[in-house]
Tab-separated table of C-alpha atoms in Angstrom:
chain	number	residue	atom	x	y	z
U	30	UNK	CA	39.889	27.473	4.748
U	31	UNK	CA	38.240	23.850	3.330
U	32	UNK	CA	37.117	24.089	-0.103
U	33	UNK	CA	34.180	21.819	0.346
U	34	UNK	CA	31.553	22.243	3.445
U	35	UNK	CA	32.244	20.561	6.660
U	36	UNK	CA	29.529	19.508	8.471
U	37	UNK	CA	28.682	19.572	12.589
U	38	UNK	CA	31.415	16.709	13.795
U	39	UNK	CA	28.783	15.973	16.451
U	40	UNK	CA	26.751	13.532	15.294
U	41	UNK	CA	22.832	13.148	15.874
U	42	UNK	CA	21.749	11.420	18.587
U	43	UNK	CA	18.342	9.810	18.428
U	44	UNK	CA	15.535	11.389	20.544
U	45	UNK	CA	13.884	8.221	22.269
U	46	UNK	CA	11.338	7.822	24.663
U	47	UNK	CA	9.188	4.510	25.867
U	48	UNK	CA	6.182	3.453	23.617
U	49	UNK	CA	3.729	0.631	24.008
U	50	UNK	CA	3.363	-2.470	21.711
U	51	UNK	CA	1.112	-5.434	22.000
U	52	UNK	CA	-0.782	-7.898	19.895
U	53	UNK	CA	-4.593	-9.059	20.313
U	54	UNK	CA	-6.788	-11.652	18.497
U	55	UNK	CA	-10.252	-11.087	17.921
U	56	UNK	CA	-13.044	-13.660	16.505
U	57	UNK	CA	-16.348	-13.143	15.810
U	58	UNK	CA	-18.918	-13.117	12.775
U	59	UNK	CA	-20.340	-10.875	9.956
U	60	UNK	CA	-23.248	-10.137	7.640
U	61	UNK	CA	-23.566	-8.164	4.818
U	62	UNK	CA	-26.075	-6.212	3.585
U	63	UNK	CA	-28.039	-8.624	1.398
U	64	UNK	CA	-26.910	-11.800	2.363
U	65	UNK	CA	-29.153	-14.153	4.706
U	66	UNK	CA	-25.800	-15.948	6.191
U	67	UNK	CA	-23.158	-14.762	8.614
U	68	UNK	CA	-19.793	-15.340	7.661
U	69	UNK	CA	-16.900	-16.232	10.153
U	70	UNK	CA	-14.452	-13.408	11.246
U	71	UNK	CA	-10.849	-13.426	12.568
U	72	UNK	CA	-8.851	-10.399	13.185
U	73	UNK	CA	-5.219	-10.453	14.224
U	74	UNK	CA	-3.633	-7.142	15.100
U	75	UNK	CA	-0.660	-5.803	16.503
U	76	UNK	CA	-0.817	-2.259	18.219
U	77	UNK	CA	1.750	0.048	18.508
U	78	UNK	CA	1.480	3.624	20.519
U	79	UNK	CA	4.200	6.530	20.697
U	80	UNK	CA	3.828	6.611	24.348
U	81	UNK	CA	3.063	4.152	27.878
U	82	UNK	CA	-0.871	3.661	27.308
U	83	UNK	CA	-2.793	6.429	29.686
U	84	UNK	CA	-5.318	4.579	31.502
U	85	UNK	CA	-7.002	8.080	32.394
U	86	UNK	CA	-6.298	9.762	29.553
U	87	UNK	CA	-6.659	8.859	25.619
U	88	UNK	CA	-4.018	7.041	23.656
U	89	UNK	CA	-3.738	6.693	19.768
U	90	UNK	CA	-2.112	3.902	18.514
U	91	UNK	CA	-1.499	2.442	14.915
U	92	UNK	CA	-2.682	-1.216	13.999
U	93	UNK	CA	-1.411	-3.809	11.478
U	94	UNK	CA	-2.094	-6.978	10.861
U	95	UNK	CA	-4.276	-9.604	9.068
U	96	UNK	CA	-8.409	-9.742	8.428
U	97	UNK	CA	-9.541	-13.246	7.766
U	98	UNK	CA	-13.229	-13.232	6.504
U	99	UNK	CA	-14.583	-17.124	5.486
U	100	UNK	CA	-15.120	-17.414	1.751
U	101	UNK	CA	-14.138	-13.730	1.151
U	102	UNK	CA	-11.204	-12.177	2.274
U	103	UNK	CA	-7.861	-12.577	3.707
U	104	UNK	CA	-5.566	-9.437	4.217
U	105	UNK	CA	-2.315	-9.988	5.599
U	106	UNK	CA	-1.843	-6.150	4.989
U	107	UNK	CA	-4.635	-4.804	7.110
U	108	UNK	CA	-4.025	-1.555	8.982
U	109	UNK	CA	-5.660	1.740	10.745
U	110	UNK	CA	-5.599	2.925	14.285
U	111	UNK	CA	-7.256	2.436	17.858
U	112	UNK	CA	-8.294	5.238	20.121
U	113	UNK	CA	-7.707	3.931	24.176
U	114	UNK	CA	-9.711	5.761	26.183
U	115	UNK	CA	-11.168	3.238	28.833
U	116	UNK	CA	-12.133	6.063	31.540
U	117	UNK	CA	-11.585	8.996	29.723
U	118	UNK	CA	-14.349	8.166	27.089
U	119	UNK	CA	-15.544	4.572	28.395
U	120	UNK	CA	-14.379	2.999	24.694
U	121	UNK	CA	-11.820	1.844	23.115
U	122	UNK	CA	-12.151	2.622	19.307
U	123	UNK	CA	-10.984	0.224	16.310
U	124	UNK	CA	-10.833	1.593	12.512
U	125	UNK	CA	-8.966	-0.848	10.338
U	126	UNK	CA	-8.730	-0.959	6.265
U	127	UNK	CA	-8.602	-3.779	4.718
U	128	UNK	CA	-9.019	-5.228	1.056
U	129	UNK	CA	-11.628	-8.138	-0.128
U	130	UNK	CA	-11.859	-8.765	-3.583
U	131	UNK	CA	-9.954	-5.904	-4.912
U	132	UNK	CA	-12.646	-3.639	-2.673
U	133	UNK	CA	-11.308	-1.327	0.001
U	134	UNK	CA	-12.943	-1.428	3.193
U	135	UNK	CA	-13.005	0.222	6.686
U	136	UNK	CA	-14.148	-1.683	9.775
U	137	UNK	CA	-15.589	0.712	12.354
U	138	UNK	CA	-16.377	-0.035	15.685
U	139	UNK	CA	-15.547	0.180	19.726
U	140	UNK	CA	-15.883	-1.585	23.022
U	141	UNK	CA	-18.075	0.497	25.387
U	142	UNK	CA	-16.599	0.240	28.574
U	143	UNK	CA	-19.121	0.076	31.454
U	144	UNK	CA	-18.280	-0.684	35.012
U	145	UNK	CA	-21.701	-2.454	35.256
U	146	UNK	CA	-20.665	-5.378	32.708
U	147	UNK	CA	-16.539	-4.821	33.033
U	148	UNK	CA	-15.733	-7.891	31.780
U	149	UNK	CA	-17.929	-8.080	28.761
U	150	UNK	CA	-17.466	-4.222	27.630
U	151	UNK	CA	-13.972	-4.894	27.655
U	152	UNK	CA	-14.320	-7.742	25.484
U	153	UNK	CA	-17.333	-7.527	22.943
U	154	UNK	CA	-17.123	-5.533	20.146
U	155	UNK	CA	-20.228	-4.393	17.668
U	156	UNK	CA	-18.852	-3.028	14.043
U	157	UNK	CA	-19.947	-1.835	10.837
U	158	UNK	CA	-18.402	-2.312	7.741
U	159	UNK	CA	-18.133	0.367	5.182
U	160	UNK	CA	-17.172	0.836	1.598
U	161	UNK	CA	-16.556	4.417	0.317
U	162	UNK	CA	-18.449	5.453	3.554
U	163	UNK	CA	-21.902	3.453	2.823
U	164	UNK	CA	-22.731	0.914	4.972
U	165	UNK	CA	-22.128	-2.710	3.533
U	166	UNK	CA	-22.671	-4.976	6.746
U	167	UNK	CA	-22.339	-5.273	10.323
U	168	UNK	CA	-21.158	-7.953	12.756
U	169	UNK	CA	-19.493	-8.549	16.703
U	170	UNK	CA	-15.853	-9.776	17.304
U	171	UNK	CA	-15.144	-11.174	20.760
U	172	UNK	CA	-12.015	-11.083	22.422
U	173	UNK	CA	-11.662	-15.170	23.351
U	174	UNK	CA	-10.609	-14.718	27.118
U	175	UNK	CA	-10.101	-18.212	28.117
U	176	UNK	CA	-7.380	-18.808	25.261
U	177	UNK	CA	-6.315	-15.778	24.403
U	178	UNK	CA	-5.688	-13.530	28.100
U	179	UNK	CA	-2.448	-15.135	29.053
U	180	UNK	CA	-0.566	-14.657	25.572
U	181	UNK	CA	-2.129	-10.728	25.065
U	182	UNK	CA	-0.527	-9.925	28.723
U	183	UNK	CA	2.516	-11.561	28.211
U	184	UNK	CA	2.766	-9.883	24.846
U	185	UNK	CA	2.973	-6.195	26.259
U	186	UNK	CA	6.249	-4.923	25.475
U	187	UNK	CA	7.553	-0.952	26.588
U	188	UNK	CA	10.165	-0.146	23.936
U	189	UNK	CA	12.201	3.282	23.439
U	190	UNK	CA	10.599	4.805	20.729
U	191	UNK	CA	13.433	6.675	18.142
U	192	UNK	CA	12.858	9.915	16.385
U	193	UNK	CA	13.028	8.168	13.030
U	194	UNK	CA	13.832	11.767	11.281
U	195	UNK	CA	16.869	11.921	13.254
U	196	UNK	CA	17.932	8.638	11.944
U	197	UNK	CA	17.807	10.071	8.397
U	198	UNK	CA	19.876	12.755	9.108
U	199	UNK	CA	23.779	12.689	7.561
U	200	UNK	CA	26.089	10.668	10.005
U	201	UNK	CA	29.214	11.943	7.878
U	202	UNK	CA	31.435	14.268	9.919
U	203	UNK	CA	34.079	15.548	7.671
U	204	UNK	CA	36.484	12.549	8.063
U	205	UNK	CA	37.996	11.675	4.885
U	206	UNK	CA	37.291	7.794	3.617
U	207	UNK	CA	33.794	7.071	4.451
U	208	UNK	CA	30.616	6.207	2.599
U	209	UNK	CA	27.077	7.114	3.371
U	210	UNK	CA	24.106	5.767	1.687
U	211	UNK	CA	20.316	5.790	1.746
U	212	UNK	CA	18.590	3.537	0.219
U	213	UNK	CA	14.755	2.688	-0.671
U	214	UNK	CA	13.647	-0.928	-2.018
U	215	UNK	CA	9.643	-0.991	-2.832
U	216	UNK	CA	7.218	-3.711	-4.458
U	217	UNK	CA	4.427	-2.566	-6.197
U	218	UNK	CA	1.641	-4.825	-5.097
U	219	UNK	CA	-0.600	-4.283	-8.165
U	220	UNK	CA	2.179	-5.080	-10.814
U	221	UNK	CA	4.584	-7.044	-9.203
U	222	UNK	CA	7.197	-4.538	-9.980
U	223	UNK	CA	10.300	-3.509	-8.051
U	224	UNK	CA	11.866	-0.366	-7.349
U	225	UNK	CA	15.427	0.709	-6.050
U	226	UNK	CA	16.452	4.136	-5.447
U	227	UNK	CA	19.987	4.367	-4.120
U	228	UNK	CA	21.481	7.718	-2.644
U	229	UNK	CA	24.991	7.878	-1.983
U	230	UNK	CA	27.722	10.287	0.049
U	231	UNK	CA	31.274	9.504	-0.968
U	232	UNK	CA	34.245	11.433	1.037
U	233	UNK	CA	37.454	10.272	-0.860
U	234	UNK	CA	40.335	9.092	1.087
U	235	UNK	CA	42.348	11.819	-0.439
U	236	UNK	CA	40.635	14.410	1.436
U	237	UNK	CA	39.228	15.777	-2.060
U	238	UNK	CA	35.778	17.241	-2.415
U	239	UNK	CA	33.027	14.875	-0.986
U	240	UNK	CA	30.673	13.665	-4.063
U	241	UNK	CA	26.751	12.963	-4.138
U	242	UNK	CA	25.440	10.241	-6.569
U	243	UNK	CA	23.339	7.536	-6.979
U	244	UNK	CA	20.872	5.689	-9.645
U	245	UNK	CA	17.045	4.611	-9.289
U	246	UNK	CA	16.244	1.294	-11.179
U	247	UNK	CA	12.572	-0.252	-12.013
U	248	UNK	CA	12.462	-4.209	-12.566
U	249	UNK	CA	9.241	-4.523	-13.880
U	250	UNK	CA	7.455	-7.943	-13.835
U	251	UNK	CA	7.168	-8.528	-17.537
U	252	UNK	CA	10.352	-6.762	-19.276
U	253	UNK	CA	13.986	-6.065	-18.514
U	254	UNK	CA	15.405	-4.171	-15.800
U	255	UNK	CA	15.898	-0.375	-16.447
U	256	UNK	CA	18.082	1.988	-14.789
U	257	UNK	CA	19.851	5.325	-14.855
U	258	UNK	CA	22.488	6.989	-12.651
U	259	UNK	CA	22.712	10.797	-11.210
U	260	UNK	CA	25.461	12.788	-10.310
U	261	UNK	CA	28.173	13.103	-9.509
U	262	UNK	CA	27.666	16.489	-7.881
U	263	UNK	CA	29.243	18.369	-4.582
U	264	UNK	CA	27.971	17.301	-1.832
U	265	UNK	CA	26.035	20.465	0.037
U	266	UNK	CA	24.912	18.896	3.625
U	267	UNK	CA	21.893	17.038	3.525
U	268	UNK	CA	20.217	18.490	6.460
U	269	UNK	CA	17.614	16.057	7.301
U	270	UNK	CA	18.616	13.861	4.863
U	271	UNK	CA	20.207	13.541	1.284
U	272	UNK	CA	19.916	16.493	-0.917
U	273	UNK	CA	21.701	16.952	-4.548
U	274	UNK	CA	21.066	18.421	-7.593
U	275	UNK	CA	17.025	18.101	-7.297
U	276	UNK	CA	17.243	14.781	-5.842
U	277	UNK	CA	16.208	14.935	-2.176
U	278	UNK	CA	15.147	11.937	0.853
U	279	UNK	CA	13.782	13.803	3.714
U	280	UNK	CA	11.056	12.416	6.334
U	281	UNK	CA	8.207	11.060	4.530
U	282	UNK	CA	9.032	12.134	1.222
U	283	UNK	CA	11.593	10.926	-1.609
U	284	UNK	CA	11.762	12.801	-4.900
U	285	UNK	CA	14.045	12.985	-8.027
U	286	UNK	CA	15.228	12.321	-11.700
U	287	UNK	CA	17.802	10.760	-13.443
U	288	UNK	CA	19.059	10.602	-17.172
U	289	UNK	CA	17.309	14.043	-18.095
U	290	UNK	CA	13.708	13.083	-16.932
U	291	UNK	CA	14.080	9.232	-18.286
U	292	UNK	CA	13.226	8.337	-14.877
U	293	UNK	CA	11.613	10.500	-12.259
U	294	UNK	CA	10.101	9.453	-8.858
U	295	UNK	CA	7.923	11.697	-6.380
U	296	UNK	CA	6.882	8.927	-3.694
U	297	UNK	CA	5.661	9.495	0.077
U	298	UNK	CA	6.701	6.955	2.780
U	299	UNK	CA	5.023	5.796	5.977
U	300	UNK	CA	6.493	3.907	8.228
U	301	UNK	CA	5.058	1.173	9.573
U	302	UNK	CA	7.046	-0.569	12.088
U	303	UNK	CA	10.243	0.710	14.719
U	304	UNK	CA	13.554	0.730	13.548
U	305	UNK	CA	15.658	-2.117	13.179
U	306	UNK	CA	19.245	-2.552	13.594
U	307	UNK	CA	20.997	-5.051	11.430
U	308	UNK	CA	24.012	-4.473	13.032
U	309	UNK	CA	24.437	-3.701	17.162
U	310	UNK	CA	22.752	-0.497	17.948
U	311	UNK	CA	26.325	0.726	19.302
U	312	UNK	CA	27.928	0.433	16.069
U	313	UNK	CA	26.043	2.538	14.344
U	314	UNK	CA	26.032	5.695	16.766
U	315	UNK	CA	29.957	5.005	17.256
U	316	UNK	CA	31.140	3.766	13.924
U	317	UNK	CA	33.662	1.662	15.417
U	318	UNK	CA	33.138	-1.116	12.660
U	319	UNK	CA	34.041	-1.024	9.200
U	320	UNK	CA	30.298	-0.516	8.391
U	321	UNK	CA	27.203	-0.637	9.772
U	322	UNK	CA	23.593	-1.076	8.582
U	323	UNK	CA	19.997	-0.088	9.683
U	324	UNK	CA	16.416	0.432	8.787
U	325	UNK	CA	14.681	3.503	10.183
U	326	UNK	CA	11.737	1.683	10.086
U	327	UNK	CA	11.532	-1.842	9.274
U	328	UNK	CA	8.729	-1.749	7.013
U	329	UNK	CA	6.978	1.492	5.176
U	330	UNK	CA	4.342	1.560	2.771
U	331	UNK	CA	4.577	3.865	-0.245
U	332	UNK	CA	2.273	5.835	-2.315
U	333	UNK	CA	3.007	8.322	-5.547
U	334	UNK	CA	4.480	7.599	-9.046
U	335	UNK	CA	7.494	6.645	-10.564
U	336	UNK	CA	7.960	7.089	-14.529
U	337	UNK	CA	10.274	5.398	-16.800
U	338	UNK	CA	10.510	6.091	-20.194
U	339	UNK	CA	6.732	7.706	-20.737
U	340	UNK	CA	5.318	4.935	-18.576
U	341	UNK	CA	3.949	5.901	-15.168
U	342	UNK	CA	3.887	3.503	-12.506
U	343	UNK	CA	1.238	4.378	-9.540
U	344	UNK	CA	1.720	2.939	-6.052
U	345	UNK	CA	-0.797	2.525	-2.963
U	346	UNK	CA	0.251	1.378	-0.209
U	347	UNK	CA	3.148	-0.469	-1.655
U	348	UNK	CA	5.382	-2.439	0.700
U	349	UNK	CA	8.933	-1.249	1.107
U	350	UNK	CA	11.539	-0.208	3.537
U	351	UNK	CA	14.095	2.895	3.646
U	352	UNK	CA	17.738	1.406	5.002
U	353	UNK	CA	20.845	3.401	6.074
U	354	UNK	CA	24.668	2.663	5.457
U	355	UNK	CA	27.605	4.275	7.511
U	356	UNK	CA	31.172	3.123	6.956
U	357	UNK	CA	34.798	3.188	5.207
U	358	UNK	CA	33.549	1.375	2.018
U	359	UNK	CA	32.088	-1.570	0.569
U	360	UNK	CA	32.930	-4.883	1.829
U	361	UNK	CA	35.318	-7.823	0.028
U	362	UNK	CA	32.209	-9.875	-0.473
U	363	UNK	CA	28.411	-9.596	0.424
U	364	UNK	CA	25.284	-10.580	0.383
U	365	UNK	CA	22.037	-8.530	1.225
U	366	UNK	CA	18.414	-9.443	1.919
U	367	UNK	CA	15.376	-7.457	2.993
U	368	UNK	CA	12.040	-9.747	2.687
U	369	UNK	CA	8.596	-8.336	3.892
U	370	UNK	CA	7.194	-11.886	5.216
U	371	UNK	CA	3.580	-10.863	5.165
U	372	UNK	CA	1.456	-9.997	8.384
U	373	UNK	CA	3.877	-7.700	10.092
U	374	UNK	CA	6.756	-10.151	9.990
U	375	UNK	CA	10.307	-9.094	8.017
U	376	UNK	CA	13.618	-10.636	7.626
U	377	UNK	CA	16.751	-8.685	7.090
U	378	UNK	CA	20.077	-10.002	6.293
U	379	UNK	CA	23.437	-8.725	5.559
U	380	UNK	CA	26.437	-11.016	5.360
U	381	UNK	CA	29.538	-9.623	4.720
U	382	UNK	CA	33.639	-10.436	4.411
U	383	UNK	CA	35.638	-7.259	5.443
U	384	UNK	CA	38.352	-5.583	3.445
U	385	UNK	CA	40.402	-5.175	6.499
U	386	UNK	CA	43.581	-7.556	7.185
U	387	UNK	CA	42.940	-10.206	9.335
U	388	UNK	CA	39.195	-10.175	8.734
U	389	UNK	CA	39.388	-10.730	4.789
U	390	UNK	CA	40.498	-14.133	4.961
U	391	UNK	CA	37.506	-14.986	7.446
U	392	UNK	CA	33.874	-16.689	5.769
U	393	UNK	CA	30.974	-14.006	5.492
U	394	UNK	CA	29.909	-12.742	8.760
U	395	UNK	CA	26.090	-12.850	9.316
U	396	UNK	CA	23.566	-10.226	11.104
U	397	UNK	CA	20.412	-11.785	10.823
U	398	UNK	CA	17.122	-10.196	12.225
U	399	UNK	CA	13.618	-11.840	11.890
U	400	UNK	CA	11.131	-9.831	13.305
U	401	UNK	CA	7.810	-11.809	14.004
U	402	UNK	CA	5.034	-11.067	15.995
U	403	UNK	CA	6.551	-7.801	17.051
U	404	UNK	CA	9.696	-9.621	18.602
U	405	UNK	CA	12.891	-9.694	16.898
U	406	UNK	CA	15.255	-12.944	16.734
U	407	UNK	CA	17.798	-13.514	17.771
U	408	UNK	CA	17.446	-11.119	20.930
U	409	UNK	CA	21.245	-9.650	20.241
U	410	UNK	CA	22.267	-8.679	16.795
U	411	UNK	CA	25.817	-9.781	17.252
U	412	UNK	CA	24.444	-13.519	18.142
U	413	UNK	CA	24.460	-14.837	14.436
U	414	UNK	CA	27.894	-12.991	13.252
U	415	UNK	CA	30.445	-14.267	16.185
U	416	UNK	CA	27.881	-16.790	18.071
U	417	UNK	CA	29.793	-18.356	21.186
U	418	UNK	CA	33.496	-17.172	20.145
U	419	UNK	CA	32.943	-18.207	16.757
U	420	UNK	CA	30.963	-21.651	17.491
U	421	UNK	CA	27.494	-21.826	16.486
U	422	UNK	CA	28.266	-18.884	14.416
U	423	UNK	CA	25.464	-18.326	11.454
U	424	UNK	CA	26.894	-19.367	7.892
U	425	UNK	CA	26.327	-17.782	4.523
U	426	UNK	CA	27.424	-19.732	1.147
U	427	UNK	CA	27.283	-16.599	-1.104
U	428	UNK	CA	26.933	-17.651	-4.568
U	429	UNK	CA	24.783	-16.690	-7.927
U	430	UNK	CA	21.938	-17.600	-8.723
U	431	UNK	CA	21.443	-18.695	-5.493
U	432	UNK	CA	23.301	-18.187	-1.917
U	433	UNK	CA	21.970	-19.212	1.491
U	434	UNK	CA	21.945	-18.291	4.912
U	435	UNK	CA	21.560	-21.289	8.101
U	436	UNK	CA	21.798	-20.898	11.882
U	437	UNK	CA	20.817	-21.640	15.175
U	438	UNK	CA	19.829	-19.382	18.329
U	439	UNK	CA	18.482	-20.992	21.591
U	440	UNK	CA	15.790	-23.558	20.412
U	441	UNK	CA	15.307	-21.904	17.014
U	442	UNK	CA	17.082	-22.672	13.990
U	443	UNK	CA	16.575	-21.048	10.116
U	444	UNK	CA	17.370	-21.620	6.621
U	445	UNK	CA	16.848	-18.948	4.027
U	446	UNK	CA	17.642	-19.676	0.147
U	447	UNK	CA	17.652	-16.527	-2.090
U	448	UNK	CA	17.283	-16.701	-6.070
U	449	UNK	CA	18.165	-14.324	-7.960
U	450	UNK	CA	17.068	-14.790	-11.751
U	451	UNK	CA	19.780	-13.602	-14.199
U	452	UNK	CA	16.941	-11.722	-16.209
U	453	UNK	CA	15.824	-9.943	-12.682
U	454	UNK	CA	19.629	-9.251	-11.902
U	455	UNK	CA	20.839	-5.781	-12.584
U	456	UNK	CA	24.803	-5.593	-12.458
U	457	UNK	CA	26.379	-1.768	-10.868
U	458	UNK	CA	29.784	-0.738	-10.261
U	459	UNK	CA	30.556	0.844	-6.784
U	460	UNK	CA	33.485	2.846	-5.676
U	461	UNK	CA	35.062	3.186	-2.720
U	462	UNK	CA	36.457	6.257	-1.213
U	463	UNK	CA	40.207	5.461	-2.057
U	464	UNK	CA	38.971	4.703	-5.706
U	465	UNK	CA	38.400	0.750	-5.452
U	466	UNK	CA	36.170	-0.713	-7.789
U	467	UNK	CA	33.477	-3.423	-6.712
U	468	UNK	CA	30.387	-4.576	-8.425
U	469	UNK	CA	27.223	-5.491	-7.291
U	470	UNK	CA	24.395	-7.643	-8.431
U	471	UNK	CA	21.090	-6.594	-7.506
U	472	UNK	CA	17.271	-7.951	-8.001
U	473	UNK	CA	14.119	-6.066	-6.583
U	474	UNK	CA	12.246	-9.334	-7.785
U	475	UNK	CA	14.112	-12.071	-6.045
U	476	UNK	CA	12.545	-15.381	-4.725
U	477	UNK	CA	13.316	-16.377	-1.052
U	478	UNK	CA	12.376	-19.479	0.577
U	479	UNK	CA	12.464	-19.107	5.088
U	480	UNK	CA	11.851	-22.249	7.343
U	481	UNK	CA	12.027	-21.450	10.984
U	482	UNK	CA	11.908	-24.552	13.059
U	483	UNK	CA	12.182	-24.852	16.922
U	484	UNK	CA	13.212	-27.853	18.903
U	485	UNK	CA	10.202	-29.715	20.559
U	486	UNK	CA	10.292	-32.955	22.521
U	487	UNK	CA	13.660	-34.186	21.311
U	488	UNK	CA	13.209	-33.192	17.637
U	489	UNK	CA	12.859	-30.280	15.427
U	490	UNK	CA	9.438	-29.086	13.980
U	491	UNK	CA	8.612	-26.312	12.031
U	492	UNK	CA	7.448	-23.219	13.350
U	493	UNK	CA	6.927	-20.871	10.451
U	494	UNK	CA	7.636	-21.056	6.910
U	495	UNK	CA	7.440	-18.418	4.140
U	496	UNK	CA	8.023	-18.412	0.205
U	497	UNK	CA	8.223	-15.275	-1.497
U	498	UNK	CA	8.169	-15.484	-5.560
U	499	UNK	CA	9.613	-12.006	-6.820
U	500	UNK	CA	8.572	-10.074	-3.904
U	501	UNK	CA	12.088	-10.326	-2.209
U	502	UNK	CA	14.700	-7.555	-2.362
U	503	UNK	CA	18.353	-9.066	-2.677
U	504	UNK	CA	21.944	-8.654	-3.726
U	505	UNK	CA	25.315	-9.854	-4.042
U	506	UNK	CA	28.738	-8.279	-4.006
U	507	UNK	CA	32.040	-9.184	-5.237
U	508	UNK	CA	35.496	-7.642	-6.358
C-alpha cells in the first residue's frame, strides 16, 4: 500500500464549447450636467460571450476596452457587460464602468432595435452617465458604419471556450520525478506594488512522499522586497486546485499565510480573458515535453487584501494573471515575462534551455504569445521556438539586469527588452525532484519595452509600441 496519497491517474480534460468574440468602436458626444459644452467620446470594446450569439434569444457577454472622453478621461481598463437581445427584447444594452479623474463611473445605454429604422436603431445608442447611482451626464454614441462595418464583421470569432476551473485542477498522476506549479502575479494600480504567490507540488524522483510548498513575495514601490516561504508539508491532494496547510488556490480565490502570519493574503480572482497556451496546447494535455506552461486566463482582476509585517494592502481591480506549470523540473536556464500591455493586450514569454541531453547545448527555445485585439500572434505557439526547421527561430539573449527577445513571423517582427533592476529583484532557490538546485531572480516590478513592426511597401514600419515602467513581471533562472 502506498505511503502517500495516489491521485486519479486520468488527467482532467477541459470541457469546451463555442463562444463569440468581436470588437466594436463607437464615437459620439457627452454633456456633463452643469457644463454648457459637449465633449467628444470614443469607446473601443472587445466583447466576449460564452456561447454563440442567439438572434432569437438573449446573450449575456463581457466587455473590456478603452473609454476616451476629450479633456477628461482615458481609461484603458474599462469593463462591463452587454445584453444582446435584438429580437427577443428589441435592444442591445451596454453597461460599462470606467474611471475619470479618480471617479468610478457607469455608462448605461442601449440601442432600441426597431424594424421601422433598422440601420439607425442598430447603430445609434443614447446613454446616461452615473456616479454612485446619480446621473451626472448624458450623451449619444454612434457606430461608424462607413469605416467600421467591414472591420467589425471581419473581427467576429467563434473560439472554443474552456472551463478554467478544470484547468486549475492538479495534473500530477502519481508518477515520481514531477513538478507542478500554480503561481499568481499582480500589480496594485494604486501603489505600484507587485505581488507574487508561488504554490508548488514536488514529487521526488526516488518515489518518496510528495511535498507541497511555496512562498509569497511583495515588491513595494518604495522599500525593499519582502518574502516568506511556507511548507514543505505533506501533499494531500488538491481537488480543484492547490490545498496544503491552510494555503489554497481554488477557482476565483487565493488565500493563505506564511511565516506565522507575517504575510497573509485573501484575494478574489476574476478572469478577464480566455486561456492562453504559451506552449502548444497538446503539450499541456499530453505532457511529452520536459515541461509546459499555460495561463487559465491571460488576464485577470484581483480584489482583496495582502498584509505584510502589519501593513495591509487593499486591492481593487488589480491587473494580473495566474499561470500553471507541469513538468520534470526546472530548466537549465530560463527567462519569463508576463506583461499586461493595457487595452486588453498581453504578452507572455518563456525562453528556456532544457536539461535533457542533446537539448542542453542549444540556445534558449523561445515561446512567445502576443494577444492583441483579441487575436494571438504568432498563430502557432511552436513557431517562435522552431521556426522553419530552426531557421527563422526567435532568439533570446538572457542576462541580467537586461535580457531581450527578438523574432519575426509572417509580415511582423518584434523586439522585447526586459530590465530587472537589482533593487527590485528577489533571488530564490528552487529544488528539482532529483534534488538538483537552481536559482531564480524574479521581479514583479520589471521594466519592459516592446516594439512590434510590420513589413509594408518595402520597409518595416512601427505597428505598435509599449513601454512598461515597473508593471511587468519577469524572471531569469540559472544553475
